[in-house]
PDB file of C-alpha atoms in Angstrom:
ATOM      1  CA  UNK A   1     -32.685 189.057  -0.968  1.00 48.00           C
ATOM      2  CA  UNK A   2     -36.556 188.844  -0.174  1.00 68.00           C
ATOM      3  CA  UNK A   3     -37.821 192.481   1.402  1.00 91.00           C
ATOM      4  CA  UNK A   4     -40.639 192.821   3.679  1.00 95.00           C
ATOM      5  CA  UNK A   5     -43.021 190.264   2.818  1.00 96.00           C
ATOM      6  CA  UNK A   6     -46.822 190.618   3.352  1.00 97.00           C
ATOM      7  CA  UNK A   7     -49.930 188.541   3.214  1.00 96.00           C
ATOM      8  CA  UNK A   8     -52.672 187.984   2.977  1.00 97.00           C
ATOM      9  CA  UNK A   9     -52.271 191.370   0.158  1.00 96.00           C
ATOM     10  CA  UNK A  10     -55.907 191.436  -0.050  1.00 97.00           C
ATOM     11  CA  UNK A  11     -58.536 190.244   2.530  1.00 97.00           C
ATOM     12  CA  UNK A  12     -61.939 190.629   2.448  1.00 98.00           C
ATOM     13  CA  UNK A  13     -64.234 190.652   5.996  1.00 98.00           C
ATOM     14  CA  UNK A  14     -68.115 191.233   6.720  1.00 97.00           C
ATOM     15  CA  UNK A  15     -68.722 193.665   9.448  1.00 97.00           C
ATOM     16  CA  UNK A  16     -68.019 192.241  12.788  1.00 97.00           C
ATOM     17  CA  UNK A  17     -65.262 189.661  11.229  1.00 98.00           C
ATOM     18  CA  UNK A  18     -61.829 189.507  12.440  1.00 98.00           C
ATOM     19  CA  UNK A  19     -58.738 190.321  10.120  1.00 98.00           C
ATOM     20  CA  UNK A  20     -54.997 189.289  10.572  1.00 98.00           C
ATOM     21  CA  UNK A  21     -52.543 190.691   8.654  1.00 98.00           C
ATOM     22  CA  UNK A  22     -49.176 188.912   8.991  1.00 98.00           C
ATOM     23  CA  UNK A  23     -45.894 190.856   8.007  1.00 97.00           C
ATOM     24  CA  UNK A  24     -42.439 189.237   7.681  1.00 96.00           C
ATOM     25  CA  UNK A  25     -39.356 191.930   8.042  1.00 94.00           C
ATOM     26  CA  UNK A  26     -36.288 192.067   5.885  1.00 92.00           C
ATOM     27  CA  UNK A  27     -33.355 189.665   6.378  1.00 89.00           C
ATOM     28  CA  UNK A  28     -31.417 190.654   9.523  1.00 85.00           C
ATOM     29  CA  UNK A  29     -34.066 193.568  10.482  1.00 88.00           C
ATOM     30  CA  UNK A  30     -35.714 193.404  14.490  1.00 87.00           C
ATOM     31  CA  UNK A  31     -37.925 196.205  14.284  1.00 91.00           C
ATOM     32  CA  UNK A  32     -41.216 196.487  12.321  1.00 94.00           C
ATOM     33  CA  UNK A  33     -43.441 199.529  11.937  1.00 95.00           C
ATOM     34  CA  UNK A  34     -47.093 199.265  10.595  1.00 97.00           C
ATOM     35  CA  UNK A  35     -48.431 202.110   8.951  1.00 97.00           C
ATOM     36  CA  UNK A  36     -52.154 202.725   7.510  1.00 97.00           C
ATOM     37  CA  UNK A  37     -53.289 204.385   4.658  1.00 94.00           C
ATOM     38  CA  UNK A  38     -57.096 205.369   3.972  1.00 89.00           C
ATOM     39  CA  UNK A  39     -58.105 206.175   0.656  1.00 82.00           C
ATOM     40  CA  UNK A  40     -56.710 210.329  -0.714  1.00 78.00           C
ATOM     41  CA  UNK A  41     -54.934 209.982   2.490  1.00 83.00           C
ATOM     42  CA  UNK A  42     -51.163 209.703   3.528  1.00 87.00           C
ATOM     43  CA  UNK A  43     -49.830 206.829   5.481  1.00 93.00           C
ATOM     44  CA  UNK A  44     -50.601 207.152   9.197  1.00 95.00           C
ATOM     45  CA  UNK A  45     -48.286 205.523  11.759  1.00 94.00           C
ATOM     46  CA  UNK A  46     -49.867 202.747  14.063  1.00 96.00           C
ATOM     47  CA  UNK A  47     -47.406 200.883  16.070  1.00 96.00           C
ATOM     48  CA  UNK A  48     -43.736 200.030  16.368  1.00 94.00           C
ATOM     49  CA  UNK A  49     -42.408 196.483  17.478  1.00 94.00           C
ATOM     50  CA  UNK A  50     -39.326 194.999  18.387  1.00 92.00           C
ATOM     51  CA  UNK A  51     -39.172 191.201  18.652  1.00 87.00           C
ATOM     52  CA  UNK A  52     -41.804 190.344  21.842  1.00 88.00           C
ATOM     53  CA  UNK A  53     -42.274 194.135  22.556  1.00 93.00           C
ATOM     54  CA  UNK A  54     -44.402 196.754  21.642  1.00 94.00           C
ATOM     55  CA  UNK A  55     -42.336 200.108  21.496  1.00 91.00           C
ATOM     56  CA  UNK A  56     -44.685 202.606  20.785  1.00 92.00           C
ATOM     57  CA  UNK A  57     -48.126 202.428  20.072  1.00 94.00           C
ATOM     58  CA  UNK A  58     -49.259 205.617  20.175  1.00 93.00           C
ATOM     59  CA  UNK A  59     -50.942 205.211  16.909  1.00 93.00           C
ATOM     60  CA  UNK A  60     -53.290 201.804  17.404  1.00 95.00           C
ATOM     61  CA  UNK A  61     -56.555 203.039  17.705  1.00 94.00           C
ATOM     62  CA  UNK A  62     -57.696 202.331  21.602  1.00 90.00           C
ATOM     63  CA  UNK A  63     -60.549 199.335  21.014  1.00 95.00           C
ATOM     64  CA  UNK A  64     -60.565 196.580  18.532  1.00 97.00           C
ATOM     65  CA  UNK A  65     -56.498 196.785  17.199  1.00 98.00           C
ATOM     66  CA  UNK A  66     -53.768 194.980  18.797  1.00 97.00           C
ATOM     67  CA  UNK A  67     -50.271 194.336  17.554  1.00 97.00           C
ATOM     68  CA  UNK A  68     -47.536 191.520  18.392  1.00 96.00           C
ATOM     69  CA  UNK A  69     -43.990 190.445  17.161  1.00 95.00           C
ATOM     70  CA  UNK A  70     -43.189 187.140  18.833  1.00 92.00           C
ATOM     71  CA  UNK A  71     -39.904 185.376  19.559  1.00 89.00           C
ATOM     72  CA  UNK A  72     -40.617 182.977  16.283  1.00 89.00           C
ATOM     73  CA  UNK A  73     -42.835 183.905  13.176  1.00 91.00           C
ATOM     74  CA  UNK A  74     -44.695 187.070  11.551  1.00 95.00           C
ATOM     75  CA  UNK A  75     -45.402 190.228  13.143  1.00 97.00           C
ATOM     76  CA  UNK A  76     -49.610 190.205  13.219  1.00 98.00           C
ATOM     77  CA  UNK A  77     -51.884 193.227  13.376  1.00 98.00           C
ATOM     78  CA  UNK A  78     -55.394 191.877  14.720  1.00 98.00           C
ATOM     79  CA  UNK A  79     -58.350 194.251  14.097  1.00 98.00           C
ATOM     80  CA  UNK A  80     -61.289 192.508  15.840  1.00 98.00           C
ATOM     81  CA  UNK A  81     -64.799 193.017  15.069  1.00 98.00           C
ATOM     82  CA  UNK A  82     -64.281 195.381  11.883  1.00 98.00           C
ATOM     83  CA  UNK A  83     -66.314 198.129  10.258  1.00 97.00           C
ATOM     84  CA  UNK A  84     -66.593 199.990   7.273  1.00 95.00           C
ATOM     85  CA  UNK A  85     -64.052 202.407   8.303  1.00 94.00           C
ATOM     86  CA  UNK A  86     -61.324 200.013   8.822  1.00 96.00           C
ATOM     87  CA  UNK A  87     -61.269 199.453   5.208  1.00 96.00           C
ATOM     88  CA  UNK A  88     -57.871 200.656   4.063  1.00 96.00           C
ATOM     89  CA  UNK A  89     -54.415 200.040   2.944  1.00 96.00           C
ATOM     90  CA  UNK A  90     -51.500 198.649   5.822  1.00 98.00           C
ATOM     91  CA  UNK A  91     -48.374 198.547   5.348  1.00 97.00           C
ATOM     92  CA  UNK A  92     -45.742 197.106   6.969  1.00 97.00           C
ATOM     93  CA  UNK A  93     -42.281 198.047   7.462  1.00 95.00           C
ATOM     94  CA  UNK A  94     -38.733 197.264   9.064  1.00 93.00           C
ATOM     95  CA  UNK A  95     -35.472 198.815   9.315  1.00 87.00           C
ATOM     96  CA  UNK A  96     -31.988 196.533  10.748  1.00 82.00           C
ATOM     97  CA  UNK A  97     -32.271 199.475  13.763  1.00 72.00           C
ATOM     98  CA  UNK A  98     -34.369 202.313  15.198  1.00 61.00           C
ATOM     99  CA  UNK A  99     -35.375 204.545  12.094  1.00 52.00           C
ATOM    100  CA  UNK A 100     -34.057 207.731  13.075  1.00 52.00           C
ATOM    101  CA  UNK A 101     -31.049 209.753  12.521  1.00 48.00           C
ATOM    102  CA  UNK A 102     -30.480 208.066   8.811  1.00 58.00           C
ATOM    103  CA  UNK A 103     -31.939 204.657   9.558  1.00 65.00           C
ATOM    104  CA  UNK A 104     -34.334 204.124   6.829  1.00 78.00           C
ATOM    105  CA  UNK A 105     -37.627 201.898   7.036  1.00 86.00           C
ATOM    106  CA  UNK A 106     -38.367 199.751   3.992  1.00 90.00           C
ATOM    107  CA  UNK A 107     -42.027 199.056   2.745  1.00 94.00           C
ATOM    108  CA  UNK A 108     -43.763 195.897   2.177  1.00 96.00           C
ATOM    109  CA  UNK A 109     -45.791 195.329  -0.192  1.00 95.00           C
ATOM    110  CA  UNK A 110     -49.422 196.139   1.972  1.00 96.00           C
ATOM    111  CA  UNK A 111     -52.294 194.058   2.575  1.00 97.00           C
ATOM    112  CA  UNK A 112     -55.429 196.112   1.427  1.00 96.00           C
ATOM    113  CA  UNK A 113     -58.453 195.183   3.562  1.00 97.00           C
ATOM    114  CA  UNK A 114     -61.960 195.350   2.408  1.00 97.00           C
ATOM    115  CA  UNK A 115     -65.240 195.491   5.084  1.00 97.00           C
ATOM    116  CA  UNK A 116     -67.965 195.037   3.285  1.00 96.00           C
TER     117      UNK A 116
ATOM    118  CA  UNK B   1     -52.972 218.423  12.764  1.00 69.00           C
ATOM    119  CA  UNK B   2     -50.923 217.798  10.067  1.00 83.00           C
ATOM    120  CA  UNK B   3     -47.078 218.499  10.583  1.00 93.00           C
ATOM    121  CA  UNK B   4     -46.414 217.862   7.149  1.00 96.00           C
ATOM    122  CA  UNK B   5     -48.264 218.849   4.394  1.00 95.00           C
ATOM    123  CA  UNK B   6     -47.610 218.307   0.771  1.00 96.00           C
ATOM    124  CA  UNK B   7     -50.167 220.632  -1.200  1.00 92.00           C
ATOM    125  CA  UNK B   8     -49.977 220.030  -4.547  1.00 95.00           C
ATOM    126  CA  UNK B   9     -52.150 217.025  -5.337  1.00 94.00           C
ATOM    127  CA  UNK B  10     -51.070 216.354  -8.513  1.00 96.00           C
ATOM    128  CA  UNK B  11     -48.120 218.012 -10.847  1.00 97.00           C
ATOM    129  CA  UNK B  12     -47.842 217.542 -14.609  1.00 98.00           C
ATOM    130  CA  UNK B  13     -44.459 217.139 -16.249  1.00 98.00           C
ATOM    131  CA  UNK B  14     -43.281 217.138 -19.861  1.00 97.00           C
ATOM    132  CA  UNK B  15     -40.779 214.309 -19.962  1.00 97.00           C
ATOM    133  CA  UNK B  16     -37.270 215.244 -20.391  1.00 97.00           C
ATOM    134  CA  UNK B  17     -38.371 218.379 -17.826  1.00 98.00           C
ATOM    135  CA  UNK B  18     -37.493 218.742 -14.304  1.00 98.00           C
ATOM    136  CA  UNK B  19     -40.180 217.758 -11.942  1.00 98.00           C
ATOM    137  CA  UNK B  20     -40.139 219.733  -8.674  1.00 98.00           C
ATOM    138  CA  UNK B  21     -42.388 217.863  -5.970  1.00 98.00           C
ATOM    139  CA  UNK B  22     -42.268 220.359  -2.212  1.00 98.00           C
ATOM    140  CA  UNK B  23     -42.943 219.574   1.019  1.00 98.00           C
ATOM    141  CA  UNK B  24     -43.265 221.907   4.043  1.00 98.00           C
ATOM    142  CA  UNK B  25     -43.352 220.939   7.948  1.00 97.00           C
ATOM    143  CA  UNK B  26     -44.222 222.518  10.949  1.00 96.00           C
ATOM    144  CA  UNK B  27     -42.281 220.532  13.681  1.00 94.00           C
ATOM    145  CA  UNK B  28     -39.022 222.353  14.214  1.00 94.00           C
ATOM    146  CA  UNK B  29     -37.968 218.750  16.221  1.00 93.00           C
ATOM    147  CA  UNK B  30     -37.920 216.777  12.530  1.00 93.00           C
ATOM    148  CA  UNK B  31     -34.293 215.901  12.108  1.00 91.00           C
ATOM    149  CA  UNK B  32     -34.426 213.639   9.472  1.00 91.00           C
ATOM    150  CA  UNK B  33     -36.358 213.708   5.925  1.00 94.00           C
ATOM    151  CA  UNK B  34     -37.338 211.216   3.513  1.00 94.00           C
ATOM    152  CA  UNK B  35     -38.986 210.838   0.007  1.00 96.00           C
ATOM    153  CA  UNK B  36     -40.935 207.657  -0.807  1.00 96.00           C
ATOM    154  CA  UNK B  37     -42.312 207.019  -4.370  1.00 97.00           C
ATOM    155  CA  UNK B  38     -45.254 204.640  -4.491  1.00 94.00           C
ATOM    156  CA  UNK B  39     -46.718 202.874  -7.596  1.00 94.00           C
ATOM    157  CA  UNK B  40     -50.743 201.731  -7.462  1.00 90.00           C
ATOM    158  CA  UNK B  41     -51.274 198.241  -5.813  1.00 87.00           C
ATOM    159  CA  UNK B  42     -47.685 198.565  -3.796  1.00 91.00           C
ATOM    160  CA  UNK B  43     -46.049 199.660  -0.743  1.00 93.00           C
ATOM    161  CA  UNK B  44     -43.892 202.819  -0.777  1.00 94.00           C
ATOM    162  CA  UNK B  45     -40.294 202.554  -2.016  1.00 94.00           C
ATOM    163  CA  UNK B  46     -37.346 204.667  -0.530  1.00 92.00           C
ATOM    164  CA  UNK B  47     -35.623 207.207  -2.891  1.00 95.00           C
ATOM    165  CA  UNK B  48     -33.641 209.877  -1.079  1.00 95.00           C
ATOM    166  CA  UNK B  49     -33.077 210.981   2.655  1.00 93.00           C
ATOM    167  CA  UNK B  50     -31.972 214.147   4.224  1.00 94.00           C
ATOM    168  CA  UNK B  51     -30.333 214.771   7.379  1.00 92.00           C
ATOM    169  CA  UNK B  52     -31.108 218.426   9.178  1.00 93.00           C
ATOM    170  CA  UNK B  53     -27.379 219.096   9.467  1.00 93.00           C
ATOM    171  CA  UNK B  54     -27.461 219.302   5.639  1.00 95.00           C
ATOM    172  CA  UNK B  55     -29.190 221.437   2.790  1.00 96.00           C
ATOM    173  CA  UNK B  56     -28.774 219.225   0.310  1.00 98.00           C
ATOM    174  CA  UNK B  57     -28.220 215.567  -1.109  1.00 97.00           C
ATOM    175  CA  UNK B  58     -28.169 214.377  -4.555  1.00 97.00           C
ATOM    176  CA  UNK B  59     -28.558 210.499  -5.692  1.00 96.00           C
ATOM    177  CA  UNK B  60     -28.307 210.605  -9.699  1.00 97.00           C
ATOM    178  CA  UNK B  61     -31.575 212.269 -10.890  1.00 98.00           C
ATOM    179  CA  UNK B  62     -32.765 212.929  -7.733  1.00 98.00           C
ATOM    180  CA  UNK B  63     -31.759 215.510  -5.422  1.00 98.00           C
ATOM    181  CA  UNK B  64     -33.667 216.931  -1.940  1.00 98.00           C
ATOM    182  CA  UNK B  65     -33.219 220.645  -0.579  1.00 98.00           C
ATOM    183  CA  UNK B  66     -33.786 221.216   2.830  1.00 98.00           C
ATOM    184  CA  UNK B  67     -34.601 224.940   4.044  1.00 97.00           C
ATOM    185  CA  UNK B  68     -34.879 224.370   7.867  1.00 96.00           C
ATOM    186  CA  UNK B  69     -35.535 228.486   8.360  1.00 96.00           C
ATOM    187  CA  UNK B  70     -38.527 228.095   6.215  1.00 97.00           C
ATOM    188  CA  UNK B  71     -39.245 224.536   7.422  1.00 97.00           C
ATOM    189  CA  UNK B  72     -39.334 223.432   3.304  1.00 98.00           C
ATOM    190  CA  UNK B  73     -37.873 220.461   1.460  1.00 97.00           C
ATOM    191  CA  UNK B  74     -38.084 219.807  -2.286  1.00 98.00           C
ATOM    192  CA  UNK B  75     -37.235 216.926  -4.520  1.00 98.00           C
ATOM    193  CA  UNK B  76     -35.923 217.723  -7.891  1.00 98.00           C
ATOM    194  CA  UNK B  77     -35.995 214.687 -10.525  1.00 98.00           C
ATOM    195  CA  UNK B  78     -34.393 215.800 -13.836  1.00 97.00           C
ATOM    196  CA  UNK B  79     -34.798 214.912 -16.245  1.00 98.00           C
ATOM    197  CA  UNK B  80     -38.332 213.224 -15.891  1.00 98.00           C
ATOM    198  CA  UNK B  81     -38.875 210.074 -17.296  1.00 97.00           C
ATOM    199  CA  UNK B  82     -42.381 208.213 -18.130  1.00 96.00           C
ATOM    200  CA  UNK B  83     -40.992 205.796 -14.994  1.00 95.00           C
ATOM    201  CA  UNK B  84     -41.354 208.354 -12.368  1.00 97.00           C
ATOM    202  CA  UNK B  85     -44.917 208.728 -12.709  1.00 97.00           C
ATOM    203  CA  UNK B  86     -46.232 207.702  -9.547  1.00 97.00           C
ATOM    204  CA  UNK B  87     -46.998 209.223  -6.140  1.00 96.00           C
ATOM    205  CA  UNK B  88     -44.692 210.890  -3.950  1.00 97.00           C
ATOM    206  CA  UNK B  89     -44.340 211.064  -0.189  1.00 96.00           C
ATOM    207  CA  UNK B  90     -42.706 213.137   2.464  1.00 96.00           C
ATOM    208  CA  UNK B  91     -42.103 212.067   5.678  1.00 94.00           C
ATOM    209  CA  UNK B  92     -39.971 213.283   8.156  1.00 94.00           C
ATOM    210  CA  UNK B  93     -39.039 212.271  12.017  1.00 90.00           C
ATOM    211  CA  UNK B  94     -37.882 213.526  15.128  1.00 88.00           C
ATOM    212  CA  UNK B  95     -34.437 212.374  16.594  1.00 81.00           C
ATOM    213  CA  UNK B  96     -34.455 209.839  19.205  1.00 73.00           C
ATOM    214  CA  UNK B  97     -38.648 208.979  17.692  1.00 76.00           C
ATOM    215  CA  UNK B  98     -39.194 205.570  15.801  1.00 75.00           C
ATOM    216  CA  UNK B  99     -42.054 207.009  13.506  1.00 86.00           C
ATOM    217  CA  UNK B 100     -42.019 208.633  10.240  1.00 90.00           C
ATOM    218  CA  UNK B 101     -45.079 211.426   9.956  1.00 93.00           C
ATOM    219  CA  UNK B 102     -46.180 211.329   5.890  1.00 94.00           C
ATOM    220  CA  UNK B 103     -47.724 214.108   3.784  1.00 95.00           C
ATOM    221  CA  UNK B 104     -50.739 213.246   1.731  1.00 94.00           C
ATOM    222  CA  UNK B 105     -48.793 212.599  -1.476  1.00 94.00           C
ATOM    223  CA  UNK B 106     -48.501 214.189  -4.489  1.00 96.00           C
ATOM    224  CA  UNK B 107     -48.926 212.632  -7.859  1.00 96.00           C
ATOM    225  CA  UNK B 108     -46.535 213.120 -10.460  1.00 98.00           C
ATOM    226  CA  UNK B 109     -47.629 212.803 -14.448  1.00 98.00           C
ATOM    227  CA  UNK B 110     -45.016 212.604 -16.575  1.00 97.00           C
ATOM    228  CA  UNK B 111     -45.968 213.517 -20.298  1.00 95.00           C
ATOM    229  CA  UNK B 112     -44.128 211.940 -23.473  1.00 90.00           C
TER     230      UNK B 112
END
């Protein structure tokens, strides 16, 4: 009964890299939510994905993020070119159905990424 | 702007107590309410939800109060073990919305 599975959990890039973090949802669950969490702060929402479509991305900073949950395989956030301030937790998560009216999301594990 | 806040950084418990972590929100569309618990090193784990059409739901230690005139939820853990030290989220969402908004967290200490 694996849950949300995550990887790489820690990743380490020098300024200007690229980072993918790859994020495979619960057993039987379509939609996957990525969430971010800076250091002292609460998680912040970034995107929601169903399989092949971005729902709602009203939290994916404009330049340098991008988000995708293909037909086959992992959902991948992409942050291109990253800086300092990109350093930070991200969590994935995915729920069997939209997460609202009692639908709870469940948590991976997070990938923490460093920018040194 | 932060539509829920969480302002006790950290609470201190003596073990065996009842720990009382609060929560308040300022978006009068939040329907639904949810506490995570997260560890160091790991992602957050569900404990206990809350639906607006209800005041109150209980789940063996755990129980959350929801005041939606004074836009306030609470969870209650009793009695506190050394286990529940951690850090605890609130989140909440709106109906018909796919995200959850968090507070910043509050850590629980529980003392032997």
């Amino acid at each position: 009964n694996a849950g949300v599975m995550q990887n790489p959990r820690h990743l380490v890039r020098r300024r200007g890299q690229e980072a993918r973090l790859r994020c495979s949802p619960m057993k039987g669950h379509s939609h996957v939510y990525w969430y971010r969490q800076l250091p002292e702060e609460g998680l912040k929402f970034m995107v929601y994905l169903q399989k092949e479509n971005i729902i709602d991305e009203s939290g994916m900073p404009k330049e340098r993020f991008s988000a995708e949950f293909p037909k086959e395989g992992p959902s991948i956030l992409r942050i291109q070119q990253v800086v300092r301030g990109d350093s930070a937790a991200y969590f994935c998560a995915s729920s069997p159905s939209m997460a609202n009216s009692g639908n709870t999301i469940y948590f991976g594990e997070g990938s923490w990424l460093t920018v040194v | 702007d932060q539509q829920v806040k969480q302002n006790s950084p950290s609470l201190s418990v003596q073990e065996g107590r009842i720990s009382i972590l609060n929560c308040d929100y300022t978006n009068s569309m939040f329907d639904y309410f949810l506490w995570y618990k997260k560890y160091p090193a790991e992602g957050p784990t569900f404990l206990i939800s809350i639906s607006s059409i209800k005041d109150k739901n209980e789940d063996g230690r755990f129980t959350v109060f929801l005041n939606k005139s004074a836009k306030h939820l609470s969870l209650h853990i009793v009695p506190s073990q050394p286990g529940d030290s951690a850090v605890y989220f609130c989140a909440a969402s709106e109906e018909g919305a796919q995200k959850l908004v968090f507070g910043q967290g509050t850590r629980l200490t529980i003392n032997p």
